[in-house]
PDB file of C-alpha atoms and ligand atoms in Angstrom:
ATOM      1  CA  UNK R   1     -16.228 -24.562 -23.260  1.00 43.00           C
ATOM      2  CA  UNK R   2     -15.130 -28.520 -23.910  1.00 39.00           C
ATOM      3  CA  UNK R   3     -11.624 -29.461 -24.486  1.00 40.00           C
ATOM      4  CA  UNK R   4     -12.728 -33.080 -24.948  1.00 52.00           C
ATOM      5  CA  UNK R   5     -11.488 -34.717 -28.595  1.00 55.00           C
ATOM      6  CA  UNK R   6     -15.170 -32.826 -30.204  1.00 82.00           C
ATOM      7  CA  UNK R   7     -15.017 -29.113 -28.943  1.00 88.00           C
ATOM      8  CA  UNK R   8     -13.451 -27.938 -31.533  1.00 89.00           C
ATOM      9  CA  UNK R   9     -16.475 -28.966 -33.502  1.00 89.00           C
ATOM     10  CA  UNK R  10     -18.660 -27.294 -30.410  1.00 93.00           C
ATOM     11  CA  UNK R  11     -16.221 -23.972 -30.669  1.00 93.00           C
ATOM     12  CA  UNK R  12     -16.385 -24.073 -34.438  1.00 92.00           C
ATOM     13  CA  UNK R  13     -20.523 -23.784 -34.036  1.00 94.00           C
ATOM     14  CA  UNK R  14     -19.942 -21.224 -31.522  1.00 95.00           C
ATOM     15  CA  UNK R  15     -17.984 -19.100 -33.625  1.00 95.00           C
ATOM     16  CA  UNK R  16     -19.806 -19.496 -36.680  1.00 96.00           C
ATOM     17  CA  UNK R  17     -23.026 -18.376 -34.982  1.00 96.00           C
ATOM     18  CA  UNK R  18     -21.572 -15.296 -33.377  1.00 97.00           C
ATOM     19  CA  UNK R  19     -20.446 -14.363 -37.237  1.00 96.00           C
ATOM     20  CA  UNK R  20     -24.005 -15.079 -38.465  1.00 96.00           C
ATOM     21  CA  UNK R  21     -26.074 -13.165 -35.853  1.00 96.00           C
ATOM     22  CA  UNK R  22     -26.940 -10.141 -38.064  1.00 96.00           C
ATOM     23  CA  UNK R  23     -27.934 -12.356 -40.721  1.00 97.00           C
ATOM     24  CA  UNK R  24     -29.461 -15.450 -38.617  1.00 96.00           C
ATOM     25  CA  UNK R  25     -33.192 -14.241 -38.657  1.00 96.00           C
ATOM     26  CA  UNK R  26     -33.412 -14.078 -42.530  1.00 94.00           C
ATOM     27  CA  UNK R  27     -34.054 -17.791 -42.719  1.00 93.00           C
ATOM     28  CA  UNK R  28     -37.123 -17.238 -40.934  1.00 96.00           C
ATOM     29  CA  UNK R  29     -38.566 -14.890 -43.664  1.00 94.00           C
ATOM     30  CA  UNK R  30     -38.061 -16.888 -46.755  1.00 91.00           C
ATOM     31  CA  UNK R  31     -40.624 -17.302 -49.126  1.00 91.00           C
ATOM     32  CA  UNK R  32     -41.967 -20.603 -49.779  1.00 92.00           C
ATOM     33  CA  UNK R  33     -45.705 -20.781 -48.452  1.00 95.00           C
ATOM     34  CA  UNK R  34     -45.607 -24.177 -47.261  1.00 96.00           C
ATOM     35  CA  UNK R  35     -42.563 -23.234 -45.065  1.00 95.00           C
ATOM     36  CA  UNK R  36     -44.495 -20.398 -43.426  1.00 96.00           C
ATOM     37  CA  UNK R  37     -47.221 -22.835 -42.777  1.00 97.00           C
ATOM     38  CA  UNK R  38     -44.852 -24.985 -41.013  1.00 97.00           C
ATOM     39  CA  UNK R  39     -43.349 -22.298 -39.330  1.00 98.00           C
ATOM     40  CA  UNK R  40     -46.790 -21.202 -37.715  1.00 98.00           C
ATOM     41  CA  UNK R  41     -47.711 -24.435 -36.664  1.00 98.00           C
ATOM     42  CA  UNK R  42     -44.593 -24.592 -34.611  1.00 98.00           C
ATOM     43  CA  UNK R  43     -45.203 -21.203 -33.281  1.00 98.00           C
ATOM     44  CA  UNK R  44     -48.764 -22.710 -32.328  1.00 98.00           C
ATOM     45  CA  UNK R  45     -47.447 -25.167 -30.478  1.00 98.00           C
ATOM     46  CA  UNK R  46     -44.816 -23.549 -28.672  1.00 98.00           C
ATOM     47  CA  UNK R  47     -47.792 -20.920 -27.155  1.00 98.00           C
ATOM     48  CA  UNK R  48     -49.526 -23.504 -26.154  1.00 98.00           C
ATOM     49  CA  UNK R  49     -46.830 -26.082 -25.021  1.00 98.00           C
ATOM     50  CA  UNK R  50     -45.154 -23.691 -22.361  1.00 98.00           C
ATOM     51  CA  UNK R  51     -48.344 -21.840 -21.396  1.00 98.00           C
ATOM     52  CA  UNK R  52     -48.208 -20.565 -17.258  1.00 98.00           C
ATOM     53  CA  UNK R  53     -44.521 -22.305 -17.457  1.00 98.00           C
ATOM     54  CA  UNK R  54     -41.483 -20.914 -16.348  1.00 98.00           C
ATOM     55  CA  UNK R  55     -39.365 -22.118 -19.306  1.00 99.00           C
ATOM     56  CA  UNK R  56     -35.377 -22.903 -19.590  1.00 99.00           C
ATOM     57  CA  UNK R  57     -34.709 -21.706 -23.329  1.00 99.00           C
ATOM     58  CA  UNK R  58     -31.153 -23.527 -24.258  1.00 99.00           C
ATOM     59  CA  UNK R  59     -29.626 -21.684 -27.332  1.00 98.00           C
ATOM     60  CA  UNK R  60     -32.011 -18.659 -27.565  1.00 98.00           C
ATOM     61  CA  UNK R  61     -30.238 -17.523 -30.307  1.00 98.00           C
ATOM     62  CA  UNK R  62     -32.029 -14.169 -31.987  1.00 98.00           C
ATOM     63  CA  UNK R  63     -34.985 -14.631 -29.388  1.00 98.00           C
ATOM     64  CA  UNK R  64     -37.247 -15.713 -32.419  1.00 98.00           C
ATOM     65  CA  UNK R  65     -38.761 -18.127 -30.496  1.00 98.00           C
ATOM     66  CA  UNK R  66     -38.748 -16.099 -26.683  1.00 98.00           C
ATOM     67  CA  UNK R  67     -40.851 -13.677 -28.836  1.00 98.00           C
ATOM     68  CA  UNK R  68     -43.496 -16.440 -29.635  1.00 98.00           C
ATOM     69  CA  UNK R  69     -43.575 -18.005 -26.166  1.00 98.00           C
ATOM     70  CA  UNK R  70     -43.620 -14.751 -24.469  1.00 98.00           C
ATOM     71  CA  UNK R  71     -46.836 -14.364 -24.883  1.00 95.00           C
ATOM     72  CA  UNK R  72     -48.137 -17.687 -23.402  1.00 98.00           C
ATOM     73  CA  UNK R  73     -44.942 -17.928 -20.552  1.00 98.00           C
ATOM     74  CA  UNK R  74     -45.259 -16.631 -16.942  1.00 98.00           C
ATOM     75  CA  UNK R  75     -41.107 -16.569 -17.480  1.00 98.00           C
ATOM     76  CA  UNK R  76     -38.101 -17.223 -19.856  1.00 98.00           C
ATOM     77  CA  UNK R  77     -34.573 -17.252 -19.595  1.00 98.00           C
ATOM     78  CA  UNK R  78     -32.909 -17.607 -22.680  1.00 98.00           C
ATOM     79  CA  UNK R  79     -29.303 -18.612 -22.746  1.00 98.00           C
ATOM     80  CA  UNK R  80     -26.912 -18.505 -25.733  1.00 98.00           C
ATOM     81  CA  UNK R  81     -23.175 -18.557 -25.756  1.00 98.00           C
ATOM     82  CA  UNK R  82     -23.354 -15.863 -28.591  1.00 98.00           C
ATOM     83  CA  UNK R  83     -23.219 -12.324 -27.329  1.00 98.00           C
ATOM     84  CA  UNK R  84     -24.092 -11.084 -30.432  1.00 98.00           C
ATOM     85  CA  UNK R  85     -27.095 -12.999 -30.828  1.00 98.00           C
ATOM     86  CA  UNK R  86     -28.319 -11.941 -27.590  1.00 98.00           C
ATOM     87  CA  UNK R  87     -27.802  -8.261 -28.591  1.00 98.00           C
ATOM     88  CA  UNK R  88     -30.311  -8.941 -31.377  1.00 98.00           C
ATOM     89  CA  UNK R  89     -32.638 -10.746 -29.481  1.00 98.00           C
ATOM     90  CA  UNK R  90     -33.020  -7.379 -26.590  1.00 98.00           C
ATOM     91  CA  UNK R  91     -33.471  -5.408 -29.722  1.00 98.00           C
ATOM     92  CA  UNK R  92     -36.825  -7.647 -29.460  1.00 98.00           C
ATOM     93  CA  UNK R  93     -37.447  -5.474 -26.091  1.00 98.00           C
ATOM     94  CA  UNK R  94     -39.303  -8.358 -25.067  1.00 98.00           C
ATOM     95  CA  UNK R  95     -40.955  -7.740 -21.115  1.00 98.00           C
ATOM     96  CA  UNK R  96     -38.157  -7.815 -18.829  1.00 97.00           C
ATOM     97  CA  UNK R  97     -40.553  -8.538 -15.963  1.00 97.00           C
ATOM     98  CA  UNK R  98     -40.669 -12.330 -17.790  1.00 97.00           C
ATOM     99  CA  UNK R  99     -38.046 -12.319 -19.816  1.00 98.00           C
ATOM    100  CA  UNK R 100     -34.529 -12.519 -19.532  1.00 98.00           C
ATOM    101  CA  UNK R 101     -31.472 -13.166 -22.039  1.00 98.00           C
ATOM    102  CA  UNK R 102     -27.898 -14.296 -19.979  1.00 98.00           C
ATOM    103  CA  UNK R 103     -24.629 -15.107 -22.229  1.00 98.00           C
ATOM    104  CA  UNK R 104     -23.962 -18.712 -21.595  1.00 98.00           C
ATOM    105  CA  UNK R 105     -22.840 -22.716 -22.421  1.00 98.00           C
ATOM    106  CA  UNK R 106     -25.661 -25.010 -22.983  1.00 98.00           C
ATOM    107  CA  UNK R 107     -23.086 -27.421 -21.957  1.00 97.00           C
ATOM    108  CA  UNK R 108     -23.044 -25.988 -18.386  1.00 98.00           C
ATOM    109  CA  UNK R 109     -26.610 -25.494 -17.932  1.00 98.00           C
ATOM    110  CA  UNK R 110     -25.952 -25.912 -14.386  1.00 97.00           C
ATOM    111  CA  UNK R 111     -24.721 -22.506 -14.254  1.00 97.00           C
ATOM    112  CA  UNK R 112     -28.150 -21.100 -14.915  1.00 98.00           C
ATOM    113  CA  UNK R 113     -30.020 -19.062 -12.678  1.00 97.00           C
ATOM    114  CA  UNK R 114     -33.517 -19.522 -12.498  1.00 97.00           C
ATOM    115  CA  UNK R 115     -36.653 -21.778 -11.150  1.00 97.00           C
ATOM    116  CA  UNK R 116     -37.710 -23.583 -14.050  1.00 98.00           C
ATOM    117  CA  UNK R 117     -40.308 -25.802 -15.010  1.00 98.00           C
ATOM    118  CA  UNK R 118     -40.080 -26.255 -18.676  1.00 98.00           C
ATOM    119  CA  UNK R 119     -37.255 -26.326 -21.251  1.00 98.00           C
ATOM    120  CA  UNK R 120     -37.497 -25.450 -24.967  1.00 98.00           C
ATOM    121  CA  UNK R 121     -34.577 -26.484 -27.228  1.00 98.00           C
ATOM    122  CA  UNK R 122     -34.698 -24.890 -30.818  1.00 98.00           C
ATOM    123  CA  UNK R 123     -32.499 -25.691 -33.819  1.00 98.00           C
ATOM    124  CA  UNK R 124     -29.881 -26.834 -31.032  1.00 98.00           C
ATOM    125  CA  UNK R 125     -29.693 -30.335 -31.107  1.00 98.00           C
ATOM    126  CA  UNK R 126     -28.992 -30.992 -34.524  1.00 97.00           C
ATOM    127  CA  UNK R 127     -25.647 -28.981 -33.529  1.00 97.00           C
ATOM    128  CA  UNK R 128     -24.414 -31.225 -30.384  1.00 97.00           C
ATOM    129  CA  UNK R 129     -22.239 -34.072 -31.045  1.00 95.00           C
ATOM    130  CA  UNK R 130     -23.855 -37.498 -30.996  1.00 95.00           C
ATOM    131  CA  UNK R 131     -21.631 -38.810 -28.308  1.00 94.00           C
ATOM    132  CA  UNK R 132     -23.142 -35.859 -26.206  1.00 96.00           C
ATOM    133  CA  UNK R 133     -26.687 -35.892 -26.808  1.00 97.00           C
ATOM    134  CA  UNK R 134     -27.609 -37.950 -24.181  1.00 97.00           C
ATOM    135  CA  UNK R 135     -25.404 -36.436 -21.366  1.00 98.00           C
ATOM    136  CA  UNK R 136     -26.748 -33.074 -22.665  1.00 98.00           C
ATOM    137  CA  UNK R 137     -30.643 -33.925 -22.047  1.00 98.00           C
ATOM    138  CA  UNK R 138     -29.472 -35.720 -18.729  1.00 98.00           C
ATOM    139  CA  UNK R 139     -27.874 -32.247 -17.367  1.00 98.00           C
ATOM    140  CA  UNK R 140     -30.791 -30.581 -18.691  1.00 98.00           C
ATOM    141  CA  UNK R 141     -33.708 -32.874 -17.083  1.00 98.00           C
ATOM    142  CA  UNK R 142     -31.460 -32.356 -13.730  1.00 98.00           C
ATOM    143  CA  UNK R 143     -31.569 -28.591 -14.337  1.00 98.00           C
ATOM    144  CA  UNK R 144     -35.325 -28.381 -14.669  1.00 98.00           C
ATOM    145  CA  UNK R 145     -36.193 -31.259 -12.458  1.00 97.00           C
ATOM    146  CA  UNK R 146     -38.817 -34.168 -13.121  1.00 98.00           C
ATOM    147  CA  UNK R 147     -42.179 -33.421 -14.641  1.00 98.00           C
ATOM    148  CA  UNK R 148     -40.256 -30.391 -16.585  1.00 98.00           C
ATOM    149  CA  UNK R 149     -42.603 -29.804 -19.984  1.00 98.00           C
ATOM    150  CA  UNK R 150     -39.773 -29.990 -22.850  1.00 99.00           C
ATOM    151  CA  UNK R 151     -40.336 -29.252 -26.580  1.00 99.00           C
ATOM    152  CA  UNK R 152     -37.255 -29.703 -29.251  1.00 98.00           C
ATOM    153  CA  UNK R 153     -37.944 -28.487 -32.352  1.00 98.00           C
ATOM    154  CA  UNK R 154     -35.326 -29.387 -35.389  1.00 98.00           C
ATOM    155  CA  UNK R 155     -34.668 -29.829 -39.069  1.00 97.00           C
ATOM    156  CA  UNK R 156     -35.544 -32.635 -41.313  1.00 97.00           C
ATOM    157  CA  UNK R 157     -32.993 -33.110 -44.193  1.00 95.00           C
ATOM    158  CA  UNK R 158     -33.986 -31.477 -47.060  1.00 94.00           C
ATOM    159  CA  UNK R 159     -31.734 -32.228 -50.165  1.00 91.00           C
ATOM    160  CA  UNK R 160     -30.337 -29.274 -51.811  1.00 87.00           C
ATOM    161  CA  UNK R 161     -31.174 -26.651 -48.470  1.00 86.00           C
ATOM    162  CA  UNK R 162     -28.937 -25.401 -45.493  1.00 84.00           C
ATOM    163  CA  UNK R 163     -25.647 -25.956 -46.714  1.00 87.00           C
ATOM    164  CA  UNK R 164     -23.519 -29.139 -48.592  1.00 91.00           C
ATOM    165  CA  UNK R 165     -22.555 -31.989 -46.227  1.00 92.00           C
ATOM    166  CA  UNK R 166     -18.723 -32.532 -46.362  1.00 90.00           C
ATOM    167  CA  UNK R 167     -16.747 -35.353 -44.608  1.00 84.00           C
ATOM    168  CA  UNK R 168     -14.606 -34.925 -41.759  1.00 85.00           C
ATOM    169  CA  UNK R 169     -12.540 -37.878 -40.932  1.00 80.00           C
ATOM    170  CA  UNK R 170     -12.679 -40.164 -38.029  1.00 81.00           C
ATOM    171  CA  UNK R 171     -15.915 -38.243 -36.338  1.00 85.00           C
ATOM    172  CA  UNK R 172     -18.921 -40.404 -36.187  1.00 86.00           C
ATOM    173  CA  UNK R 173     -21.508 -36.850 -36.908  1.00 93.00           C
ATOM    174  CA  UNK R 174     -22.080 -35.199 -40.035  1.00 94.00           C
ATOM    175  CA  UNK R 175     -21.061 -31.506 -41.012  1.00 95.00           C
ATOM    176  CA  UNK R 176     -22.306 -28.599 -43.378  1.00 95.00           C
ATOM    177  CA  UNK R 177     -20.279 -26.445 -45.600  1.00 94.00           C
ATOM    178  CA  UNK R 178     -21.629 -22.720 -44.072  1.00 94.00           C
ATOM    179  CA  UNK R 179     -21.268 -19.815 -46.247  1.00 94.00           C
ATOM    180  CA  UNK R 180     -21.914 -16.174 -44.727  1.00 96.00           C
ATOM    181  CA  UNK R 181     -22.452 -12.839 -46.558  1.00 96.00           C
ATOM    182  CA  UNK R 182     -18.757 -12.251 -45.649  1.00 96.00           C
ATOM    183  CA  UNK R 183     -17.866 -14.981 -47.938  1.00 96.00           C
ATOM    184  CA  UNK R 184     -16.434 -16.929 -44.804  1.00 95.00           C
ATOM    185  CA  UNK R 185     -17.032 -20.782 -44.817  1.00 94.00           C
ATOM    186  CA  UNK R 186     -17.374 -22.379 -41.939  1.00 93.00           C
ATOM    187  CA  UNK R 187     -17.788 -26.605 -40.946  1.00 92.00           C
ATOM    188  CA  UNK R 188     -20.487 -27.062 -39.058  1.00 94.00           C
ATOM    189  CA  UNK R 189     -21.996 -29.922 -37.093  1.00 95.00           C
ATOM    190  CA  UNK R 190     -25.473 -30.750 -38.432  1.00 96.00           C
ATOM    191  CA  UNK R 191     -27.378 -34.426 -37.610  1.00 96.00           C
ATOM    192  CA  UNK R 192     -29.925 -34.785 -38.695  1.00 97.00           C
ATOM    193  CA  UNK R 193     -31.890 -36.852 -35.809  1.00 97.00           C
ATOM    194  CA  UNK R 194     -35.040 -39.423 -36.903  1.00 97.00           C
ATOM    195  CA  UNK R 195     -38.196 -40.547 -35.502  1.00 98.00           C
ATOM    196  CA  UNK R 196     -36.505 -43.632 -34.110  1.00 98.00           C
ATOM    197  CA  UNK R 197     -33.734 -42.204 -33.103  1.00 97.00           C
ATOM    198  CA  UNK R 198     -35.077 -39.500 -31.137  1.00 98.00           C
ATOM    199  CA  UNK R 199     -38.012 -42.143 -29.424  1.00 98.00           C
ATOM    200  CA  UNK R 200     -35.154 -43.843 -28.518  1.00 98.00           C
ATOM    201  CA  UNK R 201     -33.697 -41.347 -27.117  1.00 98.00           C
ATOM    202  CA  UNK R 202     -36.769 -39.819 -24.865  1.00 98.00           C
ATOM    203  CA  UNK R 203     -38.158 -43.363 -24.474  1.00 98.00           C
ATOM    204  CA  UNK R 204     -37.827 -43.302 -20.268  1.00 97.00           C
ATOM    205  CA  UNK R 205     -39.900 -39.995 -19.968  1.00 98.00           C
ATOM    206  CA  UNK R 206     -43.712 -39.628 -20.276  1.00 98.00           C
ATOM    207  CA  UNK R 207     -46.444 -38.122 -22.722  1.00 98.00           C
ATOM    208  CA  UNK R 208     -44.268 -38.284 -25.226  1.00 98.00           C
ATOM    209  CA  UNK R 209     -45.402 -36.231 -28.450  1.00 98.00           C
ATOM    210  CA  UNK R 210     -43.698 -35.926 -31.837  1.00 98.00           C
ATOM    211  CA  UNK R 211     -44.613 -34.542 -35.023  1.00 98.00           C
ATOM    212  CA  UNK R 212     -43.165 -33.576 -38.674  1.00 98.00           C
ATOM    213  CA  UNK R 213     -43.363 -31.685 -41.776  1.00 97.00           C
ATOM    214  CA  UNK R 214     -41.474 -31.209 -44.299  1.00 96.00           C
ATOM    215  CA  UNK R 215     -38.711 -28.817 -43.233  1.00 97.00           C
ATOM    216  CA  UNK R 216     -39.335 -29.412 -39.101  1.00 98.00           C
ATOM    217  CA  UNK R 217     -40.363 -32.027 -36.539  1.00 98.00           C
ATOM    218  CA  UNK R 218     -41.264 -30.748 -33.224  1.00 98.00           C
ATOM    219  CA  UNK R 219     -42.000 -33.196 -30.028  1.00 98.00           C
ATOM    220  CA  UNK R 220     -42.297 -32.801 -26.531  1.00 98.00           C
ATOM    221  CA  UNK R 221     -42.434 -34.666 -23.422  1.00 98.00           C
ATOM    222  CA  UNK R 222     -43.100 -34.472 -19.810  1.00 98.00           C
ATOM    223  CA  UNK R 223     -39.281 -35.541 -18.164  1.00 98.00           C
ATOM    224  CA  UNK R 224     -39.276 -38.633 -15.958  1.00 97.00           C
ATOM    225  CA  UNK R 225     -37.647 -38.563 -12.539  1.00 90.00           C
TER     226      UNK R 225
HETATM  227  C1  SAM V   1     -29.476 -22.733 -34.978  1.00 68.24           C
HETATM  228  S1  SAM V   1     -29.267 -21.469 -33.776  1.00 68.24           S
HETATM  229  C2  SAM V   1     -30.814 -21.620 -32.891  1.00 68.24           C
HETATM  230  C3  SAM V   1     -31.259 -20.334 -32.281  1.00 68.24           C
HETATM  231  C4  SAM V   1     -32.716 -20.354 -31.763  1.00 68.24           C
HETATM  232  N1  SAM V   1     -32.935 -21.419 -30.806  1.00 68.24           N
HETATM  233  C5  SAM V   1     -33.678 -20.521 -32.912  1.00 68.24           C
HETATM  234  O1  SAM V   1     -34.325 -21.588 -32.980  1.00 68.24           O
HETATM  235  O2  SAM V   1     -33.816 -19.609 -33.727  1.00 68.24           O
HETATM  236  C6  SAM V   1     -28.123 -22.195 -32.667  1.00 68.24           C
HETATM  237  C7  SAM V   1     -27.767 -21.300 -31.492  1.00 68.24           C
HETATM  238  O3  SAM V   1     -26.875 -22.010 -30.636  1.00 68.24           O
HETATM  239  C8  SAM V   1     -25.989 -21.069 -30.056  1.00 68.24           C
HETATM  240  N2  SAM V   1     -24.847 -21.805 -29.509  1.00 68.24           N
HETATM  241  C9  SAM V   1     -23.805 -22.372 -30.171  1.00 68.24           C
HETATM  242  N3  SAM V   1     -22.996 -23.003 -29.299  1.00 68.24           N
HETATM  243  C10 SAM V   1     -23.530 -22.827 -28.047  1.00 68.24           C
HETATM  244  C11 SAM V   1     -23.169 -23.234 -26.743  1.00 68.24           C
HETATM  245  N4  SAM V   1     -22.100 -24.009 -26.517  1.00 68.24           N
HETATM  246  N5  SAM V   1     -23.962 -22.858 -25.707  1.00 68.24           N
HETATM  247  C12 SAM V   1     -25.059 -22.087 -25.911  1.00 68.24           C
HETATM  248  N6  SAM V   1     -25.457 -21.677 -27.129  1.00 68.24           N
HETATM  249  C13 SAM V   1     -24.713 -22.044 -28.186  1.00 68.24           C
HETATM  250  C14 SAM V   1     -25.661 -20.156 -31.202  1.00 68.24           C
HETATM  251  O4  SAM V   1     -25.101 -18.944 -30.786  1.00 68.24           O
HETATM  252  C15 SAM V   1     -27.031 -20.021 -31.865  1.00 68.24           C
HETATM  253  O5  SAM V   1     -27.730 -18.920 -31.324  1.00 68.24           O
END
């Protein structure tokens, strides 16, 4: 993984979500109504955005998501640097004729095997330094090739929810105070991207799509060559 001036933020988020793999899923089961709602319509989407696709899933994580598009998908290959969320996400026993979980950097998406055309990138980017976020999607448009279908799903800020923001000196992202069950803290990058931001940032590439609530936005686009 990096050794540039930010990995240790990237390691950091690395660790932290290896700790929190047991416990990762339970945000997906709390109990506000109008979050469930929210959460379906992204599932709704997601079926439908990578139907017949053979889909690049970058941070995988618990397979919450693989479980959703497996149904719609003619393949997935779900890549997380966590080993331990992978082992929860084969506890899924998803089909292994479609899909497939492999231990890996979403930094170095190169590395991938696979024929892809579609990517889906869930709760990741909120996690990658600023300064990276570009290079990131550029590696990952090269690694599923132009006219690729990709969907990013993320957070909006909600006051009060998913941890305090605390300052780190001299680093031009923001970070979350992360408690586990342990009683471990951890620092974790969290930006929170905007509308603007983000059409900035997918402005070259084509059918561009975005949408919001108020706990998620979800977008896709079809990448540019
Ligand atoms: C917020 S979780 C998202 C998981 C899943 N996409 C979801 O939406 O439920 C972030 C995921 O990024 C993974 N991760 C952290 N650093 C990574 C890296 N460098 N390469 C690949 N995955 C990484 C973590 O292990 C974790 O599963």
């Amino acid at each position: 993984m990096s050794r540039q001036p930010d990995g240790e933020y990237i390691e950091e988020t690395a660790r932290y979500y290896e700790m929190r793999a047991r416990e990762y899923e339970d945000l997906y089961y709390r109990p506000e109504s109008d979050r469930r709602e929210e959460l379906g319509l992204l599932a709704r989407f997601l079926e439908e955005s990578m139907r017949g696709r053979r889909v690049l899933e970058v941070a995988a994580g618990t397979g919450y998501w693989t479980q959703v598009i497996a149904k719609t998908a003619v393949s997935v290959t779900g890549v997380d640097s966590s080993s331990a969320m992978l082992e929860e996400a084969k506890k899924k026993h998803l089909p292994t004729d479609k899909v497939h979980f492999v231990l890996g950097d979403a930094y170095a998406l190169d590395r991938v095997q696979g024929d892809f055309d579609a990517a889906m990138v869930n709760f990741w980017i909120s996690h990658v330094p600023r300064g990276r976020i570009a290079d990131f999607f550029d590696a990952l448009h090269a690694r599923v090739g132009p006219g690729a279908r990709v969907v990013v799903m993320d957070n909006v800020n909600v006051p009060g929810q998913g941890g305090e923001f605390v300052e780190v000196n001299g680093v031009d992202d923001t970070f979350k105070l992360r408690e586990l069950r342990d009683g471990s803290k951890h620092k974790v990058i969290k930006n929170y991207l905007e509308r603007p931001a983000l059409e900035a940032l997918f402005a070259r590439h084509d059918e561009f799509e975005y949408h919001s609530g108020r706990y998620y936005y979800w977008l896709r686009y079809r990448a540019a060559a």
